XYZ file of C-alpha atoms in Angstrom:
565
model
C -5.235 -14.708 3.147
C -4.195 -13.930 -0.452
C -5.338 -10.076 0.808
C -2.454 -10.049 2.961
C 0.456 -11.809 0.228
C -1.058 -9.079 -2.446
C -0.284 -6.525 0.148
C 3.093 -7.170 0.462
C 4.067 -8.529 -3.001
C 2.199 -5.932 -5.810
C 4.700 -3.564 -6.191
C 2.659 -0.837 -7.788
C -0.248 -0.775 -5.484
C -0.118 2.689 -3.483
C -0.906 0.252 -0.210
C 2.186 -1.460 -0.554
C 4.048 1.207 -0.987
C 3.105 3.154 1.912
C 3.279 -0.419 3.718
C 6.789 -0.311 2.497
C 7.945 2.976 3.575
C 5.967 3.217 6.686
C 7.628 -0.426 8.012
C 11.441 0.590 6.606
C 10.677 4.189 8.608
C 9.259 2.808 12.089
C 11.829 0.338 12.157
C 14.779 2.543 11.514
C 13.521 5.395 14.028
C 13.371 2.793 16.772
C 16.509 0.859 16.363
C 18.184 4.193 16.061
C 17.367 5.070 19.366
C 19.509 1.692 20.605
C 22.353 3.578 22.255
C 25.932 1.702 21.832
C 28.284 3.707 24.343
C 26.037 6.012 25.021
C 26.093 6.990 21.419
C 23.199 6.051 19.140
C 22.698 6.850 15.645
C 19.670 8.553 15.353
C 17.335 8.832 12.481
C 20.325 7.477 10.139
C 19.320 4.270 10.909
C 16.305 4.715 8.620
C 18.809 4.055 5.794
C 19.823 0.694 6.695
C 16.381 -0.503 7.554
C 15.753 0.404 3.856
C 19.050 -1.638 3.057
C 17.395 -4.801 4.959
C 14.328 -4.646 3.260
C 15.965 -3.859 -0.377
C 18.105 -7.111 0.253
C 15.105 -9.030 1.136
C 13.180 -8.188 -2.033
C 10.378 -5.865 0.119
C 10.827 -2.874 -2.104
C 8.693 -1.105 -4.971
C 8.814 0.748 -8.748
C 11.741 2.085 -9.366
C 10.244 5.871 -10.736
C 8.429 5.782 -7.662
C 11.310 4.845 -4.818
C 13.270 8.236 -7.327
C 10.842 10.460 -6.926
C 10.015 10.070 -2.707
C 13.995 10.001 -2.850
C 14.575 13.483 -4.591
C 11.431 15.387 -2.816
C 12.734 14.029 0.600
C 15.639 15.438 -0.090
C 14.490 18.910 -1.148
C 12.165 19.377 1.270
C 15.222 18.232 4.072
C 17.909 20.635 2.539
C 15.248 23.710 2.405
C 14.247 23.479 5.798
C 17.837 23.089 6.814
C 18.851 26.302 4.520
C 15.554 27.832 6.544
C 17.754 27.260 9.592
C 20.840 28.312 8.889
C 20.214 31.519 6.454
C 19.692 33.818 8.992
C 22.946 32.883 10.901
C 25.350 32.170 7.309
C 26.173 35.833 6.574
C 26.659 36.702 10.604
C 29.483 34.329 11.358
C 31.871 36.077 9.175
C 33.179 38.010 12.812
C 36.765 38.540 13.237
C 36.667 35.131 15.276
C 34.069 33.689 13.091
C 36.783 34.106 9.820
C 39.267 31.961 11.657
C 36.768 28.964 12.861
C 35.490 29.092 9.525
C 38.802 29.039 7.708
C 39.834 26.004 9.655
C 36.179 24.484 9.083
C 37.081 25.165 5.206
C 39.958 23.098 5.793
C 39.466 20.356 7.838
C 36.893 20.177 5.011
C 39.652 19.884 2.171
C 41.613 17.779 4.211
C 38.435 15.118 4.293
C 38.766 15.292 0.459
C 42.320 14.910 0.176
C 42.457 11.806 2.232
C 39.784 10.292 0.660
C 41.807 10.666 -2.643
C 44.616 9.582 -1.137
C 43.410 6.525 0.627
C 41.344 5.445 -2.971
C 44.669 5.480 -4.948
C 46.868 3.758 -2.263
C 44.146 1.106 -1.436
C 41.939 0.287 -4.302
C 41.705 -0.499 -8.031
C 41.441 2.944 -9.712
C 40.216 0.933 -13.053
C 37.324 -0.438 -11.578
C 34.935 2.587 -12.428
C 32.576 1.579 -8.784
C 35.443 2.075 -6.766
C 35.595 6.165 -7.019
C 31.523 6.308 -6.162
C 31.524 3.812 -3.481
C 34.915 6.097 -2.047
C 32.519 9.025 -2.356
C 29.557 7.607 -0.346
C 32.468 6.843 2.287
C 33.870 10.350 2.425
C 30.121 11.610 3.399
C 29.344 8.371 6.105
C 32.525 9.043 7.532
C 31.727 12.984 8.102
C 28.219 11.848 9.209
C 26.640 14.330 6.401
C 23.575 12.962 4.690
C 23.141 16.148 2.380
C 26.117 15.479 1.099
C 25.472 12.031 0.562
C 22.051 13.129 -1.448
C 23.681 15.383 -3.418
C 26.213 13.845 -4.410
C 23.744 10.545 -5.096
C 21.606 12.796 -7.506
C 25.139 14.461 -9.500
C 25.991 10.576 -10.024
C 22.635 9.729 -11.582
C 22.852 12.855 -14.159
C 25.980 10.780 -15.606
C 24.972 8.654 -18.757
C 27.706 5.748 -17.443
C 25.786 5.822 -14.408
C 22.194 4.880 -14.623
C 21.874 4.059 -10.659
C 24.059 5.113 -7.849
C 23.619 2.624 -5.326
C 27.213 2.321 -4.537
C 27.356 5.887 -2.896
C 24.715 4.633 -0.334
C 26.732 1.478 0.306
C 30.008 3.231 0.988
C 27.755 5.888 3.267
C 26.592 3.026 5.699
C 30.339 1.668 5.319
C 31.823 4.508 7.272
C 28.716 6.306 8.726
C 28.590 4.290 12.606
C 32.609 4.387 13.030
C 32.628 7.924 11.675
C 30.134 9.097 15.080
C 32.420 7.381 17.196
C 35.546 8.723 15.425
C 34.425 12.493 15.858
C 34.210 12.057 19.368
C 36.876 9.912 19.592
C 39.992 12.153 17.903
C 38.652 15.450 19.591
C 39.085 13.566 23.090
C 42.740 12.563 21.731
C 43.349 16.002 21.193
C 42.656 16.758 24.856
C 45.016 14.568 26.015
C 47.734 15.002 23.377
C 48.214 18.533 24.116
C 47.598 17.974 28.029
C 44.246 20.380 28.018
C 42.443 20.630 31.530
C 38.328 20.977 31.335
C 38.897 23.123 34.464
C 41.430 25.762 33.441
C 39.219 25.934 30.538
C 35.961 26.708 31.888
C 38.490 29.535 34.283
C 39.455 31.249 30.833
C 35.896 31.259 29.358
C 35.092 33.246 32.756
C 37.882 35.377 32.913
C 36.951 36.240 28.930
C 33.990 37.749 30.207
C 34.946 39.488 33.418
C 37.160 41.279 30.852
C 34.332 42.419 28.442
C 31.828 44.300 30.491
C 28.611 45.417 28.715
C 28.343 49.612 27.647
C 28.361 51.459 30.690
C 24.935 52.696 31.334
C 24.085 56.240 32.262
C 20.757 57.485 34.249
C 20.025 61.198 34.185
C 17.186 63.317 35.892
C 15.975 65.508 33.436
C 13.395 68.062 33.833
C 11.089 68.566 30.448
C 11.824 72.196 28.903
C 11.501 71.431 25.230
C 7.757 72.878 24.165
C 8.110 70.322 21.013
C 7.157 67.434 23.755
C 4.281 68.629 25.340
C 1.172 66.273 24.249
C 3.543 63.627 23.000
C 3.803 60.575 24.168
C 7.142 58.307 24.621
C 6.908 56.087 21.913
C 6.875 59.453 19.642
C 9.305 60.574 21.903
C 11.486 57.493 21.291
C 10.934 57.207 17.451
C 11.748 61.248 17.038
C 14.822 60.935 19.044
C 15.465 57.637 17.253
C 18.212 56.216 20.371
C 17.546 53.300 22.437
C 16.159 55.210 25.604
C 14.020 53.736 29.327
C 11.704 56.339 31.050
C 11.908 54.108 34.199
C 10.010 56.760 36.392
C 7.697 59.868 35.251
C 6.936 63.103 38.289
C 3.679 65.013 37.101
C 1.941 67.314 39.505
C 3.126 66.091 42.624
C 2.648 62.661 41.642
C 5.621 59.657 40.348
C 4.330 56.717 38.325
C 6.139 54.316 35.994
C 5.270 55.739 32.253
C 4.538 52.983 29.581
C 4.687 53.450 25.470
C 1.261 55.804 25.675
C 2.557 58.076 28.648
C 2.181 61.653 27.314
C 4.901 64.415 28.834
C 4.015 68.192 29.851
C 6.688 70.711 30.445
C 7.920 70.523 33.999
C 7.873 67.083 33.998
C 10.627 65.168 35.592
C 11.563 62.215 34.300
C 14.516 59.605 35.495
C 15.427 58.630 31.628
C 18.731 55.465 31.181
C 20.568 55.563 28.377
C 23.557 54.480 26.364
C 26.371 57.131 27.860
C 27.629 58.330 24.276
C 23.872 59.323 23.692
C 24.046 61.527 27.053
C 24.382 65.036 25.618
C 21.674 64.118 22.331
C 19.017 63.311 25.052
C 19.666 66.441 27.354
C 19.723 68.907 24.424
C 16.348 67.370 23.606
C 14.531 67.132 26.621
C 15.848 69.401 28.946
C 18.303 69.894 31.825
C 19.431 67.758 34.067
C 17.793 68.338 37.951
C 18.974 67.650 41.502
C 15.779 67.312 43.111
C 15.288 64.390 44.863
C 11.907 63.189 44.241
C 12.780 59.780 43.265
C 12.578 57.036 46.287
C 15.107 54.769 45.430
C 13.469 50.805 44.526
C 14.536 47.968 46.784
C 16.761 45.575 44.924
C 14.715 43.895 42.810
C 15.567 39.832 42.438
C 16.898 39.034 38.884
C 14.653 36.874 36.438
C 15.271 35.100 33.094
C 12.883 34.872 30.783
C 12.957 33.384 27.463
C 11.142 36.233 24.737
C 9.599 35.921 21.504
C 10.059 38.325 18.966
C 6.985 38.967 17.346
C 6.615 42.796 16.485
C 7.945 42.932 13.081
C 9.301 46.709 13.147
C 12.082 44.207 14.728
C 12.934 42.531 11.770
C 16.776 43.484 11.003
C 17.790 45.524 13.907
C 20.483 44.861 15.552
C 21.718 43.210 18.649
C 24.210 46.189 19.055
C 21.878 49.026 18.669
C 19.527 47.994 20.607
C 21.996 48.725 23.427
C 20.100 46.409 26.258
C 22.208 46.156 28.959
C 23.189 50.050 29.076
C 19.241 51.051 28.056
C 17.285 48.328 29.479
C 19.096 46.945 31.812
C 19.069 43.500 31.130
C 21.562 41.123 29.368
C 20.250 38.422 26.342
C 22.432 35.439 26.984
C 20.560 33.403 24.258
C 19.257 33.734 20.774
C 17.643 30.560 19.477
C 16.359 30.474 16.389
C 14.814 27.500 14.331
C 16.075 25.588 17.444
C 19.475 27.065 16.858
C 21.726 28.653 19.077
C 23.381 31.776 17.594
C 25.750 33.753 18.735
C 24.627 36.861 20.423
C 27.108 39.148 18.774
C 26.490 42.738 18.194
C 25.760 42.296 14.367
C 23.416 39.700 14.965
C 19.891 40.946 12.970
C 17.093 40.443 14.811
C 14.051 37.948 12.926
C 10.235 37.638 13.949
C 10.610 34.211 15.757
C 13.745 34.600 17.034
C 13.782 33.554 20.883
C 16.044 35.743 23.211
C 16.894 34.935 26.912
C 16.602 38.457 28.601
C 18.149 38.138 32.820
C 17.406 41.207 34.643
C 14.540 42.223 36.973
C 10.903 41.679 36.153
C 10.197 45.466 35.570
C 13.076 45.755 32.788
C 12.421 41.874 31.543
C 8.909 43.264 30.894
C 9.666 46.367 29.260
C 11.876 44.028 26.754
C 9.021 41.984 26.553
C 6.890 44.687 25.573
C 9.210 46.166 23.031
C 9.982 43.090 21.221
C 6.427 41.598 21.008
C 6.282 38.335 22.674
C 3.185 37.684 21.133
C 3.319 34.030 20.658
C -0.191 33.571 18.938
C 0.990 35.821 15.600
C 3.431 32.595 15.386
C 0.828 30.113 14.818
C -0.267 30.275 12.117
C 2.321 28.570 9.129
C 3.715 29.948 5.968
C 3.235 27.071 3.476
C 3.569 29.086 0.506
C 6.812 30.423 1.602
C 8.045 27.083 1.891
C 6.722 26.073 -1.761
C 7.588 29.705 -3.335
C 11.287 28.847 -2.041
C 10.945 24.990 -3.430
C 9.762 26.631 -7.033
C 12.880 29.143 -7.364
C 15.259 26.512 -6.166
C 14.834 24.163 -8.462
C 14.730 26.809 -11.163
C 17.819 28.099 -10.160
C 19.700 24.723 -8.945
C 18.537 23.743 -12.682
C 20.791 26.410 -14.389
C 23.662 24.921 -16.471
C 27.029 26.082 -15.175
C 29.890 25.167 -17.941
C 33.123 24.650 -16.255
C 36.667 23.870 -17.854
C 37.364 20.141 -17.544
C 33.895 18.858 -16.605
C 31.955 16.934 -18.836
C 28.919 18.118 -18.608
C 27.874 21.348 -17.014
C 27.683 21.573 -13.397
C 24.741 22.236 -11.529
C 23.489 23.002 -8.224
C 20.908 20.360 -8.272
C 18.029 19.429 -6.324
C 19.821 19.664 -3.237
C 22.482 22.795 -4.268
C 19.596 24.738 -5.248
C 16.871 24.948 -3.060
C 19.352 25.257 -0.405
C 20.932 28.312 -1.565
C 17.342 30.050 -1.969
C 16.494 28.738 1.433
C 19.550 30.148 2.763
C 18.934 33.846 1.253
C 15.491 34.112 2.028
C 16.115 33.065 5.112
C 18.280 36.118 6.054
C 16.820 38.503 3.614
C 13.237 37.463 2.955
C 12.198 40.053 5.535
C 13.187 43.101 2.475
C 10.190 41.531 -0.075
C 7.822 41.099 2.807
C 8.482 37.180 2.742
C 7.242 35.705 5.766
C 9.751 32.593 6.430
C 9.189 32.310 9.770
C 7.746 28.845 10.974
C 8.330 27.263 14.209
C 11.174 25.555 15.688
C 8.415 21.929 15.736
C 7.611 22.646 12.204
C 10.912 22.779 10.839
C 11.894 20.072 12.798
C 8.718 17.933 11.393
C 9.385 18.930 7.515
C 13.145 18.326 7.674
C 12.520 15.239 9.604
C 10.153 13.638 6.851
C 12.180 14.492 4.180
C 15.429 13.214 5.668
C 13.645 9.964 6.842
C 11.717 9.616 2.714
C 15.279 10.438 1.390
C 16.996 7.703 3.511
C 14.620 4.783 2.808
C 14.525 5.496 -0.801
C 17.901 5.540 -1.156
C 18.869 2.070 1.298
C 15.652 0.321 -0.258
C 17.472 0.848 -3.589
C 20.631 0.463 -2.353
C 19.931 -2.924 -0.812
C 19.734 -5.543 -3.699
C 23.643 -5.414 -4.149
C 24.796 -4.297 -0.770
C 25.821 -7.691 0.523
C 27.899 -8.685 -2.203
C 29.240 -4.775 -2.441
C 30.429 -4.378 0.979
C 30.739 -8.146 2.767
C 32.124 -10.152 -0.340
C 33.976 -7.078 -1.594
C 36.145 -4.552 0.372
C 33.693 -3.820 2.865
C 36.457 -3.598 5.712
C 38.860 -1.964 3.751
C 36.247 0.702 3.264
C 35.242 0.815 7.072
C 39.050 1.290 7.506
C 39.927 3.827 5.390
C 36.273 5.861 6.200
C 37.915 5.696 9.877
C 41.006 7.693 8.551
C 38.953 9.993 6.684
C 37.381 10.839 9.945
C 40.169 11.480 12.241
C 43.375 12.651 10.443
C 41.482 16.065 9.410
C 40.468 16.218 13.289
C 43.868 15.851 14.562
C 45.236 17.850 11.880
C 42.629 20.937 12.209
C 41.937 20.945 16.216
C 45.945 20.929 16.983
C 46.337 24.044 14.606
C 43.735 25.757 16.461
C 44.603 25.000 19.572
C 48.594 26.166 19.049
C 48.052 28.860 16.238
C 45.111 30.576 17.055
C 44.683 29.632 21.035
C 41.329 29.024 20.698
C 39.710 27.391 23.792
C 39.113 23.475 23.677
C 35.506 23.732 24.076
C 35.324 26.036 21.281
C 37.188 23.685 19.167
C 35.041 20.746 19.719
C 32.229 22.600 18.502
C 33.836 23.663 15.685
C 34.698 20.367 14.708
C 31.388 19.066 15.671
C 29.726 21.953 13.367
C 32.031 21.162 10.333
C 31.088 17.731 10.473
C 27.165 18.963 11.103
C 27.302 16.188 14.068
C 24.547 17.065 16.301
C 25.959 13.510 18.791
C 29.736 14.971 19.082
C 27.742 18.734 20.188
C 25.931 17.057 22.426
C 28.824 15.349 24.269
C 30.603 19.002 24.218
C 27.675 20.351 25.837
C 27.987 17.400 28.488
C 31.170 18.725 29.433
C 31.472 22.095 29.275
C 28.293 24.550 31.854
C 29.165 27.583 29.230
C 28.173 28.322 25.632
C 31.160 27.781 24.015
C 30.602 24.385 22.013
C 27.342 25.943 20.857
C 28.925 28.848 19.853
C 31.853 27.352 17.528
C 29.339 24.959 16.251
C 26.800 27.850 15.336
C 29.243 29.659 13.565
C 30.986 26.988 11.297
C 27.522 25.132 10.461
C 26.356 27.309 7.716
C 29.200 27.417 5.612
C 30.155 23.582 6.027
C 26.852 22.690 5.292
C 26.932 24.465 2.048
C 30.187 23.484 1.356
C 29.663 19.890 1.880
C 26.659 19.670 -0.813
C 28.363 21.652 -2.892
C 32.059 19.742 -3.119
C 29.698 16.376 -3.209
C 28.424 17.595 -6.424
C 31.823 18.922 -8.095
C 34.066 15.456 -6.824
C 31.256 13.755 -8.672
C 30.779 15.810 -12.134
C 34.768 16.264 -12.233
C 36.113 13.395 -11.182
C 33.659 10.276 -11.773
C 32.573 12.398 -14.822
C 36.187 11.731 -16.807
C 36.035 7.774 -15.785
């Protein structure tokens, strides 16, 4: 049986170590599914399986545990940057400022009562404390890129050769700081007497009140000798406007033209359009006609459909100009993207991959179909060396010294700064070099999910040899306590502000505040309570920025602050 002690007990086998890891992972997956409440906490659990194990002396070479720690967490803040590039620059809207400005500072005021509660309740001499209060600041905002980054700024201080304390403080605050989200958003309901009901009646009336462009469908009779042999995708791309031949009449004959229908003069056509481009289209094809050859459809039933867009002469159009309720008929009532939900404003840019639900009837669903590609097999096959291109330049560029005034050493974006800033612009603008960064919403998912789960173990298998005495003989509760505050007051603070400044509606709010504390549990129990997209919506259109903002304060409280110590 020695086979079986070795196994567990030589550190720098590479059987032990996957041993290690695989145990610390499985473990932590399935507790986290253990719902408390109705509230479980996920994947996060990982890192506390890793404490267990640390504490118990199951754990391996120190170089090694580092380096499955820092690729973990590039490959989990690339794929997130992946996600949210494409989405960052578009949530800038006139609404989008506002949710974001309040995002910024509930953000600050996270920061500022962490500082707060370190010098009213702990030993400012003690040079732990400061670290430890960081790792709280990031459990009790439930952001584990934060917590990674600023874990990897700590360890590129000389007076800090490990950083274990940032983990400890992290699982501190991390299980009240899910309940807390939920919790102060609810107390917001009921301290400003908000009804669910009258809010769901407002998010209805919003949209009786915006009606899509006002379609216009003109009978036109083919005059222009500059058509003849053409057919109406040359049509279309000549007259470059978003136009629907829904019915072609050609020697006695009507038929539904497609993409390859060619047009002789005398033709009648039945052509929909946007009603500003009414006059362009008539100059160009001809007159408008009375005759009534066209036998009127019965009323089609509507469909939804969910579309893939695959032809890549889509890539950074426009939801806007695209025009399809007026043009096609139809309305998109969804954009998903990397599993996503954006908002379907008119500036949003249209990516290969992006998934739009299209409601109309199954002649104008198909035409959408047709035009956007819906070709799900060109999606199959992945772009690895995107992925790795990104990786390369990211680390190049998050390894840039940055001299500041007042930091001791020059700041950097890091390993987690870095590659998610390149992720993030070549996720919205890889399209203009002919990057492919397209990979599906499952493969995302996997990648960020192994690199979150490699980050997580490394970090609480490290973290675990001094955790005990850190948090249980220490100030363990005060730190649970004062994570608690960190959690709620900016809540409170931020979602009554928005509420009676800016009259935004509650279920907008909470998923604002769920997006600026990237908490996919608090979304989720928005989404319980609320039939429209409104929660998605607010949380889609803080997420980018916070998420960038949270890595990227993590670092700076770290270099500035615990950098003077």
């Amino acid at each position: 049986m020695d086979w079986i002690t070795n196994l567990f007990t030589t550190q720098d086998s590479v059987a032990h170590i996957v041993l290690l890891y695989s145990i610390v992972i499985a473990l932590g997956v399935y507790l986290g599914k253990i719902k408390i409440g109705g509230i479980s906490l996920g994947v996060t659990f990982v890192l506390f399986a890793g404490i267990l194990a640390g504490h118990i002396g199951f754990t391996g070479p120190t170089q090694t545990l580092t380096f499955l720690q820092d690729f973990g967490l590039i490959l989990f803040v690339f794929m997130i940057g992946l996600q949210v590039g494409p989405g960052f620059f578009e949530s800038f809207g006139a609404a989008g400022i506002r949710l974001n400005m309040l995002s910024v500072v509930a953000i600050l005021l996270n920061i500022g009562v962490m500082f707060g509660c370190y010098y009213l309740f702990f030993d400012t001499s003690n040079p732990n404390n400061l670290p430890m209060m960081v790792g709280t600041l990031y459990g009790a905002v439930t952001n584990t890129p934060g917590l990674g980054a600023a874990n990897e700024a700590l360890s590129s201080l000389e007076s800090y050769d490990e950083a274990p304390v940032i983990a400890s403080g992290y699982a501190c605050a991390y299980p009240l700081g899910v309940l807390g989200i939920i919790g102060a958003t609810l107390a917001i309901k009921y301290f400003l007497n908000i009804s669910f009901e009258k809010e769901e009646e407002e998010l209805q009336a919003k949209e009786d009140e915006n009606p899509h462009e006002k379609p216009r469908v003109l009978h036109l009779r083919v005059e222009n000798a500059f058509i003849t042999g053409r057919n109406l995708m040359q049509i279309n791309e000549f007259l470059k406007r978003d136009i629907v031949c829904t019915r072609l009449h050609h020697n006695g004959e009507v038929t539904i033209p497609n993409r390859d229908t060619v047009f002789a003069l005398g033709d009648e056509v039945i052509i929909v359009c946007a009603e500003a481009d009414t006059e362009a289209i008539k100059s160009f094809i001809g007159p408008e006609t009375e005759t009534d050859w066209h036998v009127e459809d019965e009323k089609q039933p509507l469909v939804s459909r969910r579309i893939v867009v695959t032809n890549s002469k889509m890539n950074g159009k426009t939801l806007g100009s695209m025009h399809f309720s007026s043009v096609y008929g139809v309305n998109v009532t969804r954009i998903t993207r990397q599993g996503m939900d954006l908002f379907a404003s008119r500036n949003h840019h249209f990516h290969v991959g992006d998934r739009i639900m299209v409601v109309g009837t199954e002649e104008n669903v198909n035409r959408v179909a047709d035009v956007m590609g819906n070709s799900v097999k060109r999606l199959d096959a992945p772009n690895i060396a995107t992925i790795f291109v990104g990786i390369i330049v990211g680390i190049l560029f998050g390894s840039m010294p940055f001299a500041m005034p007042g930091m001791p050493v020059p700041l950097k974006l890091g390993l987690a700064g870095g590659p998610l800033i390149i992720a993030i612009l070549i996720g919205r603008f890889g399209y203009r070099i002919k990057l492919v960064t397209y990979t599906t919403t499952s493969a995302n998912m996997m990648l960020r999910e192994i690199g979150l789960v490699l980050f997580l173990a490394s970090v609480g298998i490290k973290a675990g040899n001094g955790f005990w005495e850190t948090v249980v003989s220490g100030d363990g509760l005060k730190y649970v306590g004062t994570g608690f505050l960190i959690t709620i007051i900016p809540i409170l603070i931020v979602g009554t502000i928005a509420r009676l400044r800016y009259r935004f509606n509650y279920f907008t709010i909470m998923g604002m505040l769920a997006g600026t504390y990237t908490d996919p549990p608090a979304l989720a129990y928005a989404n319980s309570v609320c039939n429209r997209e409104a929660p998605a919506i607010g949380y889609s259109t803080v997420y980018p920025l916070s998420m960038f903002l949270r890595i990227f304060t993590a670092q700076v409280i770290v270099l500035f602050c615990c950098g003077v110590l």
